[in-house]
Amino acid sequence: MNAPAPQSCDLKLTGMTCAACATRIEKVLNRQPGVSASVNFATESAHLSLAADAPDVTRLIEAVEKAGYGAEAIAHPEDALSKEEPPVNLWPFWTGVALTLPLVLQMLFMPGSHADILPRWLQLLLATPVQFWLGARFYKGAWHALRGGGANMDVLVALGTSMAYGYSLAVTLLGAEHLHVYYEAGAAVITLVMLGKLLEQRAKQHTSGAIRKLLGLQPKTARVERNGELVEVPIEQLKHSDIVIVRPGERIPVDGEVLEGHSSVDEAMLTGESLPVSKQPGDTVFAATQNQQGMLRCKATGVGSDTVLAEIIRWVAAAQGSKAPIQRLADKVSGVFVPVVVGIAALTFLGWWLLAGNLTAALINSVAVLVIACPCALGLATPTAIMVGTGIGAERGVLLKNAEVLETASQLDVILFDKTGTLTEGKPSVYATGPAQGSEDELMRLAAGLEQGSEHPLARAVLAAAKQRGLNIPAIENFTAHTGAGVSGHINGQPSHAGNAVFLQQHGYTLPAALPAQNGTRIHIGQAGLYQGWIDIADPLRSDTSAMLALLHAQGVSTAMVTGDSNQTAQQIAAAAGIDRFWAETTPVGKAAIVKQLQSEGKKVGFVGDGINDAPALAAADVGFAVGGGTDIAMETADATLMHHPVRGSLTAIEISRATVGKIRQNLFFAFIYNVLGIPLAAFGMLNPVIAGAAMAMSSISVVSNSLLLKRLKFLRLD
């Protein structure tokens, strides 16, 4: 008996000040039985996978609170990103500036002698409220961290500034005029760290702008028919099967079916196509798309969290809150960072005191070590870049399931494309017929009767052609779809078959030795053991397919095609698209086998498909791209969904992933090199604590700002 699949939940976290906090919470949660947790410092959230024996959410929240942090359960991961942050109270910071500025100016005017311009009692008066009122947050954070068995940035700031303040206070109270005081060091560090946190918070809010932008597309109210009247209700009160009226210029509030009216709808936010889509009774409309010139009366089929837009938001939020494998090193370093820094500061103090005999230098240099060290930059390096990268992807119609997909997509060597609905429009039409026994109409009636139970695009083409001819389609019994091969059933009580040549031959039909050249995909039809004829169905390439494939080749990514169609059809499409390698007459299992074959050759393989028959290959690929509008099974199996042109979307995904991974590497380099250089400089007395504090405050800001530069990248080849 299979074990039940683990459930999941999400927590919104408060009280984190650096990456060490996130590492601490993650360890606390992962120690709970049956819990696998991933904590994201940038989004201040945790995603938990829960086995059957896991504690309930209340106990997990209690464990987080016991560690010194706050937590609350949220229904969806996007809830941690979608809400606007409350206005920041800037008065404490500006008060700190006013109290600290005289102390710092004194130091700047007399940098060499560190002479006192201000009386020491005034310096004490200015520094004390900064240290214990504005700095209370650092003492509180340090206490919670140490009580929970960890150490974070608050420990470094509280310890460093307390050493500077305590030493200065002792010198002042003892009246040791020959010794310097360093009130400005502690006050300036606290004020600068506060400034850094304010700027960091502001920058982080910009990284989650994609979620807010998507949420902003949702209308707030809708006009609904209730009890024979038209009433305006909040979007949250809509129900399935509600009849909604959408006037010209309004955004559609639901996913639904048009009952009455004719109009054009701008669906660019879903499809990326700039041209409006004509809508008439029977057509589908989507929430947040914009109605244009006509009024539509629609029946709601998806409301609230059941809309396509809501699904997109969930995908983006889940991806932004996930971790990439490249972050593992940063997580390991963050877990031991603060204790190591405290140890280096202690060695610095002892070295300068015992070896150099300089107590003042020992104090100042150890304080500089404590305040320049910053684990925040390590914690922000990866998640901020991922948040921006996945947001850009969502805006361009590329929905990535998680950060690992984003990283893997940058490494792809080859992309395999399904043919129908992926390289082609997926709207084939009957091109030619070849009856072997009777008339064309008789052949079309039999084929349409067989195909009426199928959802395949080729089946829809046959049915459309029969309808256009005005044919009476016979009923079918015992219908069976043979995935990737054909269909069978009983028409007028006789066993009948339609599919590729191999399928008919397997069922005892003898095909003519000579058949005319094939145009498109050929369906062979047989009944009661007698071959009835063939139908050729052509499916044109999607626009720009050849150009986009050429751009993929220019990126160093090879392309290939796998299809269940005949070799001749595959060869025609491959030649027209510019694909030089293809596999034809391939079963769903065969598609997955081809993926594994390429992987065994050491290649990273992507697969793009849209049907149920593509699900095995999508699951087997290193990155499976499902075409938006394809089957639910394909989209659930895939690692990413391409809402626009499939080839264009796969190229966009690769460009975004490579740019994002490049930013992550830059961020990690900056974060590591900052500490590798900064800590030794501070230890050897080359950095004043105030300068060290400013550098520490700016390190996180620089990492977040570098991630935000992704928004300025121009994907000119795709625009």
XYZ file of C-alpha atoms in Angstrom:
719
model
C 0.000 0.000 0.000
C 1.407 3.375 -1.017
C 2.015 5.965 1.695
C -0.282 8.979 1.514
C 1.177 11.990 -0.259
C 2.407 14.646 2.122
C 0.264 17.714 2.614
C 1.656 21.210 2.667
C 1.114 24.542 4.317
C 2.667 27.980 4.290
C 3.663 30.296 7.121
C 4.197 34.038 7.131
C 7.199 34.774 9.373
C 8.095 37.863 11.367
C 11.136 38.884 13.388
C 13.813 37.715 10.938
C 16.704 40.143 10.551
C 19.199 38.147 8.493
C 19.827 34.863 6.714
C 20.983 33.253 9.958
C 17.447 33.739 11.292
C 16.003 31.940 8.283
C 18.482 29.100 8.737
C 17.585 28.860 12.422
C 13.822 28.671 11.745
C 14.384 26.090 9.023
C 16.346 23.888 11.423
C 13.687 24.227 14.111
C 10.907 23.217 11.722
C 12.858 20.375 10.128
C 13.484 18.879 13.584
C 9.742 18.330 13.937
C 8.633 14.789 12.981
C 7.282 14.454 9.462
C 8.133 18.036 8.466
C 10.233 19.184 5.521
C 10.538 22.980 5.600
C 12.062 25.584 3.317
C 12.376 29.125 4.699
C 12.818 32.075 2.358
C 14.393 35.147 3.948
C 13.478 37.451 1.043
C 9.762 36.619 1.120
C 9.715 36.115 4.926
C 7.781 32.897 4.493
C 8.125 29.163 4.989
C 6.759 26.338 2.875
C 6.196 23.073 4.768
C 5.591 19.598 3.373
C 3.834 17.540 6.035
C 3.746 13.760 6.311
C 0.918 11.944 8.058
C 2.721 11.925 11.406
C 3.563 15.658 11.364
C 2.319 17.897 14.195
C -0.581 20.227 13.463
C 0.104 23.754 12.285
C -0.536 25.241 15.729
C 2.321 23.232 17.243
C 4.617 24.192 14.385
C 3.848 27.864 14.966
C 4.585 27.367 18.663
C 7.975 25.868 17.761
C 8.800 28.942 15.661
C 7.693 31.267 18.451
C 9.762 29.350 20.980
C 12.781 30.015 18.765
C 12.083 33.736 19.129
C 10.176 34.536 15.951
C 6.569 35.093 14.917
C 4.536 32.959 12.530
C 1.004 32.696 11.214
C -0.581 30.283 8.784
C -1.505 31.614 5.344
C -3.834 29.954 2.877
C -1.650 30.414 -0.199
C 2.018 31.298 -0.775
C 0.985 34.406 -2.703
C -0.536 35.799 0.515
C 3.001 36.369 1.805
C 3.796 38.553 -1.208
C 0.569 40.124 -2.352
C -0.216 42.513 0.468
C 1.184 45.996 0.467
C 3.466 46.593 3.405
C 2.192 49.098 6.003
C 3.817 52.538 5.905
C 7.197 52.557 7.625
C 7.550 54.755 10.715
C 10.589 56.890 9.881
C 10.611 58.958 13.071
C 12.919 56.596 15.019
C 15.428 56.670 12.184
C 15.419 60.465 11.829
C 15.697 60.779 15.592
C 18.764 58.558 15.415
C 20.205 60.758 12.662
C 19.665 63.896 14.747
C 21.335 62.357 17.823
C 24.192 60.691 15.928
C 25.141 63.474 13.536
C 26.886 65.710 16.145
C 28.951 62.733 17.296
C 30.017 61.790 13.766
C 30.735 65.382 12.718
C 33.032 65.705 15.727
C 34.995 62.695 14.517
C 35.148 64.004 10.938
C 36.483 67.415 11.962
C 39.258 65.910 14.076
C 40.001 62.562 12.366
C 43.601 62.254 13.460
C 43.556 63.122 17.149
C 40.041 61.940 18.001
C 39.930 64.987 20.270
C 36.739 65.885 22.082
C 34.929 68.866 20.630
C 31.744 68.027 22.521
C 31.866 67.528 26.286
C 31.832 63.848 27.201
C 28.678 64.234 29.276
C 26.923 65.588 26.141
C 28.254 62.726 24.044
C 26.906 60.297 26.659
C 23.562 62.101 26.605
C 23.334 61.853 22.804
C 24.528 58.242 22.511
C 22.467 56.666 25.311
C 18.973 56.924 23.692
C 20.410 55.674 20.391
C 22.026 52.715 22.127
C 19.107 51.629 24.313
C 15.970 53.097 22.696
C 16.675 52.815 18.980
C 18.987 49.868 19.571
C 16.418 48.001 21.662
C 15.344 46.029 18.568
C 18.852 44.577 18.275
C 19.006 43.594 21.951
C 15.570 42.010 21.706
C 16.460 40.145 18.510
C 19.768 38.977 19.977
C 18.059 37.739 23.144
C 15.465 35.759 21.190
C 18.128 34.256 18.952
C 20.428 33.243 21.801
C 17.536 31.924 23.874
C 16.525 29.761 20.917
C 20.045 28.386 20.623
C 21.121 30.401 17.593
C 22.893 33.612 16.674
C 22.053 36.236 14.079
C 22.971 39.707 12.866
C 21.341 41.243 15.961
C 23.920 39.459 18.102
C 26.748 41.053 16.124
C 25.264 44.559 16.228
C 24.278 44.371 19.906
C 27.647 42.942 20.953
C 29.729 45.362 18.873
C 27.879 48.547 19.810
C 27.657 47.530 23.467
C 31.430 47.062 23.591
C 32.011 50.546 22.139
C 29.401 52.160 24.401
C 30.468 50.267 27.529
C 34.130 51.131 27.063
C 33.289 54.815 26.479
C 30.998 54.896 29.520
C 33.719 53.417 31.737
C 36.267 55.969 30.509
C 33.794 58.793 31.119
C 32.837 57.668 34.630
C 36.487 57.105 35.611
C 37.447 60.522 34.266
C 40.284 59.075 32.214
C 40.795 62.108 29.989
C 43.869 60.595 28.336
C 41.780 57.783 26.840
C 39.529 58.220 23.830
C 35.799 57.566 23.876
C 33.887 55.990 20.979
C 30.270 56.988 21.505
C 29.990 57.883 17.826
C 30.921 54.320 16.778
C 28.004 52.588 18.504
C 25.471 55.324 17.648
C 26.524 55.524 13.999
C 26.455 51.748 13.533
C 22.913 51.497 14.928
C 21.679 54.405 12.804
C 23.348 53.108 9.642
C 22.024 49.583 10.137
C 18.525 51.042 10.563
C 18.998 52.969 7.301
C 20.208 49.820 5.574
C 17.180 47.860 6.747
C 14.790 50.581 5.553
C 16.387 50.660 2.105
C 16.561 46.864 1.993
C 12.845 46.608 2.836
C 11.974 49.075 0.108
C 14.092 47.262 -2.452
C 12.656 43.857 -1.493
C 9.129 45.163 -2.062
C 10.044 45.895 -5.677
C 11.123 42.280 -6.202
C 7.570 41.024 -5.514
C 5.966 43.569 -7.837
C 4.918 40.847 -10.314
C 2.428 39.386 -7.835
C 0.910 42.766 -7.082
C 0.734 43.562 -10.794
C -1.167 40.348 -11.483
C -3.508 40.940 -8.564
C -4.124 44.454 -9.833
C -5.645 43.001 -13.011
C -8.583 41.577 -11.080
C -11.734 43.733 -11.080
C -13.106 44.505 -7.627
C -16.809 44.083 -8.451
C -19.057 42.386 -11.004
C -22.601 42.896 -12.307
C -24.595 39.717 -11.750
C -28.158 38.676 -12.531
C -29.821 37.768 -9.227
C -33.568 37.116 -8.903
C -34.269 38.822 -12.193
C -32.325 41.943 -11.274
C -28.870 43.197 -12.169
C -26.859 43.803 -9.006
C -23.255 44.783 -8.400
C -21.460 42.462 -5.976
C -17.877 42.201 -4.690
C -15.738 39.781 -6.645
C -15.403 37.565 -3.542
C -19.165 36.846 -3.549
C -19.343 35.422 -7.069
C -20.468 31.815 -7.440
C -20.189 29.170 -10.111
C -22.996 29.412 -12.685
C -23.622 33.091 -11.887
C -24.725 35.067 -14.937
C -22.359 38.011 -15.326
C -22.826 41.054 -17.522
C -19.651 42.655 -18.898
C -19.949 46.066 -20.518
C -17.567 47.503 -23.132
C -14.221 48.586 -21.665
C -14.568 46.482 -18.508
C -12.355 43.629 -17.363
C -14.078 40.261 -17.243
C -14.423 39.155 -13.580
C -14.687 35.372 -14.095
C -13.667 32.498 -16.296
C -16.832 31.693 -18.179
C -18.807 30.852 -21.295
C -20.422 33.499 -23.469
C -24.209 33.071 -23.528
C -25.186 36.206 -25.428
C -23.436 39.019 -27.237
C -20.622 39.574 -29.682
C -17.428 41.406 -28.866
C -13.646 41.404 -29.043
C -11.569 40.683 -25.953
C -7.978 41.696 -25.291
C -6.333 38.511 -23.957
C -2.745 39.756 -24.172
C -2.174 39.171 -20.438
C -2.752 35.441 -21.054
C -1.678 34.836 -24.638
C 0.712 37.678 -25.375
C -1.105 38.288 -28.658
C -1.758 41.968 -29.291
C -4.772 41.428 -31.544
C -8.154 41.148 -29.778
C -9.971 37.815 -29.948
C -13.511 37.709 -31.311
C -16.083 36.305 -28.862
C -19.569 34.976 -29.538
C -22.009 32.590 -27.826
C -20.257 29.345 -26.884
C -16.774 30.865 -26.641
C -14.676 30.886 -23.473
C -13.601 34.062 -21.680
C -11.045 34.483 -18.899
C -10.911 36.572 -15.754
C -8.968 39.870 -15.958
C -9.031 39.989 -19.772
C -10.542 43.200 -21.141
C -13.789 43.380 -23.067
C -13.762 45.916 -25.852
C -16.624 47.149 -27.983
C -19.590 44.819 -27.281
C -21.588 43.746 -24.220
C -21.298 40.110 -23.149
C -23.579 37.958 -21.025
C -21.500 35.134 -19.555
C -22.009 32.104 -17.325
C -19.299 31.787 -14.682
C -17.367 28.516 -14.834
C -14.435 29.626 -12.684
C -14.479 32.208 -9.892
C -12.051 33.385 -7.246
C -9.229 30.902 -6.807
C -10.537 28.688 -9.647
C -9.651 31.087 -12.469
C -6.711 30.841 -14.841
C -5.382 34.134 -13.427
C -5.476 32.744 -9.874
C -3.570 29.670 -11.034
C -0.933 31.896 -12.642
C -0.573 33.864 -9.396
C -0.158 30.623 -7.412
C 2.542 29.411 -9.801
C 4.463 32.683 -9.582
C 4.187 32.864 -5.782
C 5.292 29.259 -5.337
C 8.286 29.807 -7.623
C 9.289 33.037 -5.883
C 9.167 31.347 -2.495
C 11.218 28.297 -3.498
C 14.957 27.688 -3.290
C 17.402 26.962 -6.074
C 20.126 24.312 -5.611
C 22.754 27.034 -6.051
C 21.622 28.479 -2.700
C 22.775 25.471 -0.677
C 26.283 26.796 -0.118
C 24.959 30.148 1.110
C 22.588 28.366 3.503
C 25.434 26.307 4.965
C 27.604 29.383 5.449
C 24.750 31.360 7.011
C 24.189 28.616 9.573
C 27.682 29.025 11.079
C 28.428 32.590 10.055
C 27.681 34.492 13.268
C 29.548 32.150 15.667
C 32.588 32.241 13.364
C 32.515 36.051 13.234
C 32.247 36.290 17.025
C 35.252 33.967 17.267
C 37.250 36.122 14.831
C 36.310 39.236 16.826
C 37.510 37.561 20.036
C 40.822 36.593 18.427
C 41.180 40.149 17.105
C 40.651 41.569 20.584
C 43.121 39.188 22.183
C 45.680 39.664 19.448
C 45.722 43.461 19.662
C 45.615 43.459 23.471
C 48.076 40.699 24.296
C 50.462 40.902 21.337
C 50.339 44.601 20.493
C 49.573 45.778 24.030
C 46.960 48.205 22.743
C 43.633 47.851 24.553
C 41.987 50.692 22.622
C 42.935 49.222 19.261
C 41.813 45.792 20.482
C 38.383 47.173 21.322
C 37.889 49.231 18.157
C 39.136 46.579 15.747
C 37.059 43.802 17.317
C 33.996 46.071 17.161
C 34.755 46.731 13.464
C 34.883 42.977 12.822
C 31.516 42.498 14.475
C 29.714 45.268 12.639
C 31.129 44.757 9.141
C 30.087 41.095 8.992
C 26.738 40.680 7.268
C 24.980 37.357 6.691
C 22.027 39.219 5.145
C 23.692 39.590 1.769
C 24.219 35.821 1.582
C 20.580 35.193 2.412
C 19.279 37.679 -0.150
C 21.628 36.809 -3.006
C 19.575 33.966 -4.460
C 15.906 34.582 -3.494
C 15.783 38.203 -4.644
C 17.123 37.282 -8.087
C 14.636 34.404 -8.285
C 11.741 36.673 -7.331
C 12.635 39.152 -10.060
C 13.377 36.463 -12.655
C 10.156 34.528 -12.103
C 8.226 37.803 -12.113
C 9.690 38.723 -15.500
C 8.805 35.240 -16.714
C 5.190 35.625 -15.597
C 4.912 38.958 -17.379
C 6.165 37.263 -20.548
C 3.902 34.230 -20.245
C 6.458 31.790 -18.836
C 5.248 30.250 -15.567
C 7.984 28.361 -13.733
C 6.975 25.902 -11.034
C 9.968 26.513 -8.750
C 13.475 27.924 -8.514
C 15.116 24.611 -9.373
C 13.394 24.717 -12.768
C 14.709 28.244 -13.279
C 18.247 27.069 -12.630
C 17.988 23.881 -14.708
C 16.521 25.709 -17.718
C 19.753 27.670 -18.010
C 21.655 24.415 -18.529
C 19.528 22.836 -21.298
C 21.435 21.364 -24.237
C 18.516 20.191 -26.361
C 14.775 20.829 -26.518
C 12.379 18.261 -27.952
C 9.113 19.556 -29.417
C 5.880 17.715 -29.919
C 4.415 18.591 -33.306
C 0.661 19.067 -33.114
C -0.335 22.170 -31.172
C 3.275 22.938 -30.333
C 5.219 23.556 -33.525
C 1.975 23.759 -35.460
C -1.157 25.810 -34.813
C -3.029 22.792 -33.473
C -5.996 23.705 -35.684
C -5.640 21.296 -38.596
C -8.097 21.028 -41.458
C -8.869 18.360 -44.043
C -6.621 18.860 -47.056
C -7.431 15.857 -49.283
C -9.353 12.564 -49.243
C -8.857 9.248 -51.014
C -11.897 6.920 -50.822
C -11.141 3.305 -51.704
C -14.697 1.904 -51.735
C -17.348 4.602 -52.131
C -17.744 8.374 -52.310
C -15.868 11.044 -50.416
C -18.979 11.822 -48.357
C -19.324 8.167 -47.306
C -15.675 8.102 -46.250
C -16.101 11.369 -44.299
C -19.284 10.086 -42.576
C -17.494 6.944 -41.382
C -14.405 8.885 -40.264
C -16.501 11.490 -38.427
C -18.503 8.779 -36.717
C -15.291 7.235 -35.403
C -13.676 10.511 -34.385
C -16.659 12.007 -32.548
C -15.481 10.429 -29.292
C -11.951 11.840 -29.549
C -10.578 15.197 -28.332
C -7.541 15.076 -30.620
C -7.119 18.113 -32.936
C -7.146 15.786 -35.958
C -10.518 14.436 -34.841
C -11.891 17.967 -34.573
C -10.694 18.656 -38.132
C -12.571 15.629 -39.458
C -15.747 16.565 -37.582
C -15.527 20.180 -38.782
C -15.166 19.007 -42.397
C -18.161 16.654 -42.043
C -20.238 19.440 -40.519
C -19.229 21.804 -43.310
C -20.427 19.237 -45.860
C -23.728 18.905 -43.986
C -23.276 15.171 -43.414
C -25.347 13.118 -40.997
C -22.816 11.603 -38.578
C -23.635 8.011 -37.483
C -23.591 6.954 -33.835
C -20.671 5.004 -32.415
C -20.637 2.215 -29.844
C -17.745 0.760 -27.820
C -15.524 3.726 -28.623
C -11.851 3.287 -27.639
C -8.999 5.750 -28.069
C -5.623 4.123 -28.674
C -3.201 6.833 -27.565
C -0.777 7.853 -30.279
C -2.232 5.352 -32.790
C -5.935 5.806 -33.563
C -9.519 5.104 -32.517
C -11.893 2.187 -32.829
C -15.540 1.370 -32.260
C -18.659 -0.044 -33.864
C -20.481 1.934 -36.570
C -23.802 0.441 -37.684
C -22.843 -2.664 -35.707
C -19.609 -3.220 -37.635
C -16.068 -2.939 -36.174
C -14.445 0.201 -37.507
C -10.990 1.738 -37.167
C -9.247 5.041 -37.949
C -5.600 5.829 -37.353
C -2.116 5.560 -38.756
C -1.031 2.845 -41.173
C 0.585 0.677 -38.515
C -2.580 0.800 -36.399
C -4.793 -0.418 -39.240
C -2.339 -3.121 -40.253
C -2.266 -4.345 -36.666
C -6.042 -4.788 -36.900
C -5.915 -6.883 -40.036
C -6.393 -4.295 -42.777
C -4.412 -4.450 -45.996
C -3.448 -1.041 -47.323
C -2.988 -0.403 -51.055
C 0.565 -0.941 -52.270
C 0.629 2.448 -54.016
C -0.747 5.562 -52.401
C -0.381 9.173 -53.549
C 2.112 11.475 -51.864
C 1.038 12.470 -48.402
C 0.145 16.073 -47.580
C 0.204 16.611 -43.827
C -1.007 13.878 -41.493
C -2.767 10.895 -43.076
C -5.580 9.033 -41.322
C -6.471 5.608 -42.691
C -10.031 4.309 -42.263
C -11.251 0.737 -42.273
C -14.491 -1.105 -41.489
C -15.234 -4.798 -41.021
C -11.780 -5.791 -42.281
C -12.109 -3.777 -45.503
C -9.893 -0.730 -46.168
C -12.133 2.301 -46.845
C -9.619 5.025 -47.746
C -7.523 7.849 -46.342
C -7.851 11.492 -45.301
C -4.947 13.962 -45.313
C -5.048 16.675 -42.665
C -2.689 19.631 -42.797
C -1.707 21.666 -39.741
C 0.320 24.816 -40.529
C 3.353 25.849 -38.520
C 2.839 28.513 -35.868
C 3.977 31.953 -36.943
C 7.651 32.714 -36.342
C 8.401 29.073 -35.481
C 11.342 28.857 -37.873
C 12.788 32.183 -36.692
C 12.482 31.229 -33.024
C 14.108 27.840 -33.596
C 16.994 29.589 -35.333
C 17.421 31.821 -32.263
C 17.479 28.744 -30.027
C 20.257 27.313 -32.184
C 22.119 30.611 -31.827
C 21.864 30.208 -28.048
C 23.654 26.872 -28.317
C 20.494 24.806 -27.786
C 19.806 22.085 -30.350
C 16.227 21.234 -31.274
C 14.415 18.088 -32.339
C 10.848 16.919 -32.902
C 9.003 13.822 -31.721
C 5.563 12.973 -33.033
C 3.147 10.127 -33.418
C 2.530 11.120 -37.028
C 4.008 9.370 -40.017
C 7.602 9.735 -41.075
C 6.596 11.617 -44.212
C 4.554 14.213 -42.282
C 7.305 14.613 -39.703
C 9.865 15.115 -42.449
C 7.744 17.830 -44.082
C 7.257 19.731 -40.808
C 10.910 19.363 -39.775
C 12.086 20.709 -43.131
C 9.709 23.677 -42.977
C 10.659 24.498 -39.361
C 14.402 24.086 -39.761
C 14.670 21.056 -37.468
C 17.284 18.585 -38.651
C 16.474 15.702 -36.288
C 13.123 14.086 -35.642
C 11.419 10.918 -34.503
C 8.131 9.897 -36.114
C 5.378 7.351 -35.345
C 6.366 7.561 -31.694
C 4.172 6.364 -28.829
C 3.879 8.309 -25.536
C 6.208 5.810 -23.877
C 8.529 6.117 -26.855
C 8.708 9.901 -26.410
C 9.819 9.420 -22.816
C 12.360 6.809 -23.957
C 13.854 9.308 -26.421
C 14.203 11.845 -23.599
C 16.009 9.261 -21.468
C 18.205 8.239 -24.396
C 19.429 11.823 -24.813
C 19.927 12.135 -21.056
C 22.062 8.997 -21.088
C 24.297 10.805 -23.578
C 24.955 13.435 -20.913
C 22.548 16.046 -22.243
C 20.159 18.256 -20.282
C 16.844 17.802 -22.075
C 13.780 20.021 -22.264
C 10.470 18.824 -23.718
C 7.619 20.997 -25.020
C 4.183 19.435 -25.437
C 0.485 20.013 -24.933
C -1.347 16.695 -24.821
C -2.039 13.762 -22.520
C 0.269 11.691 -24.713
C 3.087 14.111 -23.867
C 2.798 13.636 -20.089
C 5.382 10.803 -19.804
C 7.976 12.813 -21.746
C 7.202 16.004 -19.805
C 7.788 14.106 -16.570
C 10.997 12.464 -17.807
C 12.597 15.662 -19.136
C 14.947 17.786 -17.040
C 12.513 20.632 -17.743
C 9.049 19.881 -19.084
C 7.292 22.816 -20.773
C 3.516 22.478 -21.128
C 1.768 24.658 -23.682
C -0.841 26.905 -22.087
C -4.307 25.846 -23.209
C -3.166 22.228 -23.381
C -4.541 19.449 -21.221
C -4.619 19.721 -17.428
C -2.562 16.522 -17.160
C 0.204 18.014 -19.309
C 0.264 21.220 -17.241
C 0.284 19.352 -13.935
C 3.105 17.075 -15.070
C 5.264 19.850 -16.516
C 7.796 22.027 -14.706
C 6.739 25.164 -16.557
C 3.778 26.430 -18.565
C 4.182 28.513 -21.724
C 1.151 30.756 -22.135
C 2.239 32.188 -25.505
C 3.957 30.837 -28.618
C 5.583 27.548 -27.438
C 8.897 28.000 -29.252
C 9.077 31.673 -28.334
C 8.187 30.753 -24.748
C 10.930 28.140 -24.461
C 13.458 30.649 -25.816
C 12.202 33.273 -23.347
C 12.514 30.780 -20.482
C 16.116 29.989 -21.373
C 17.096 33.652 -21.719
C 15.455 34.605 -18.424
C 16.917 31.620 -16.582
C 20.432 32.298 -17.857
C 20.170 35.982 -16.934
C 18.791 35.135 -13.480
C 21.401 32.495 -12.714
C 24.048 34.977 -13.841
C 22.701 37.521 -11.329
C 22.663 34.883 -8.587
C 26.324 34.092 -9.217
C 27.185 37.788 -9.195
C 25.281 38.271 -5.937
C 26.953 35.318 -4.249
C 30.362 36.522 -5.426
C 29.727 40.014 -4.060
C 28.383 38.637 -0.772
C 31.321 36.272 -0.240
C 34.028 38.677 -1.399
C 32.581 41.421 0.776
C 33.041 39.331 3.893
C 36.298 37.700 2.746
C 37.884 41.142 2.297
C 35.990 43.172 4.893
C 36.537 41.003 7.958
C 40.362 40.761 7.583
C 40.611 44.515 6.912
C 38.648 45.185 10.096
C 40.711 42.678 12.085
C 43.987 44.329 11.019
C 42.782 47.777 12.021
C 42.197 49.175 8.545
C 38.499 50.011 9.024
C 36.877 52.404 11.440
C 33.711 50.901 13.035
C 31.565 53.664 11.538
C 32.833 52.919 8.030
C 32.409 49.215 8.735
C 28.811 49.805 9.815
C 28.054 51.762 6.656
C 29.583 49.018 4.511
C 27.544 46.368 6.311
C 24.346 48.345 5.794
C 25.033 48.760 2.085
C 25.993 45.154 1.363
C 22.426 43.841 1.410
C 21.147 46.816 -0.537
C 23.729 46.223 -3.255
C 22.676 42.585 -3.635
C 18.965 43.419 -3.900
C 19.650 46.305 -6.277
C 21.759 44.052 -8.488
C 18.836 41.601 -8.664
C 16.477 44.410 -9.635
C 18.728 45.196 -12.600
C 17.199 42.103 -14.218
C 14.140 44.239 -14.910
C 16.263 46.423 -17.166
C 17.456 43.580 -19.343
C 16.181 43.917 -22.882
C 15.240 40.695 -24.623
C 15.412 42.492 -27.949
C 15.358 39.351 -30.034
C 11.943 38.528 -28.631
C 10.324 41.972 -28.512
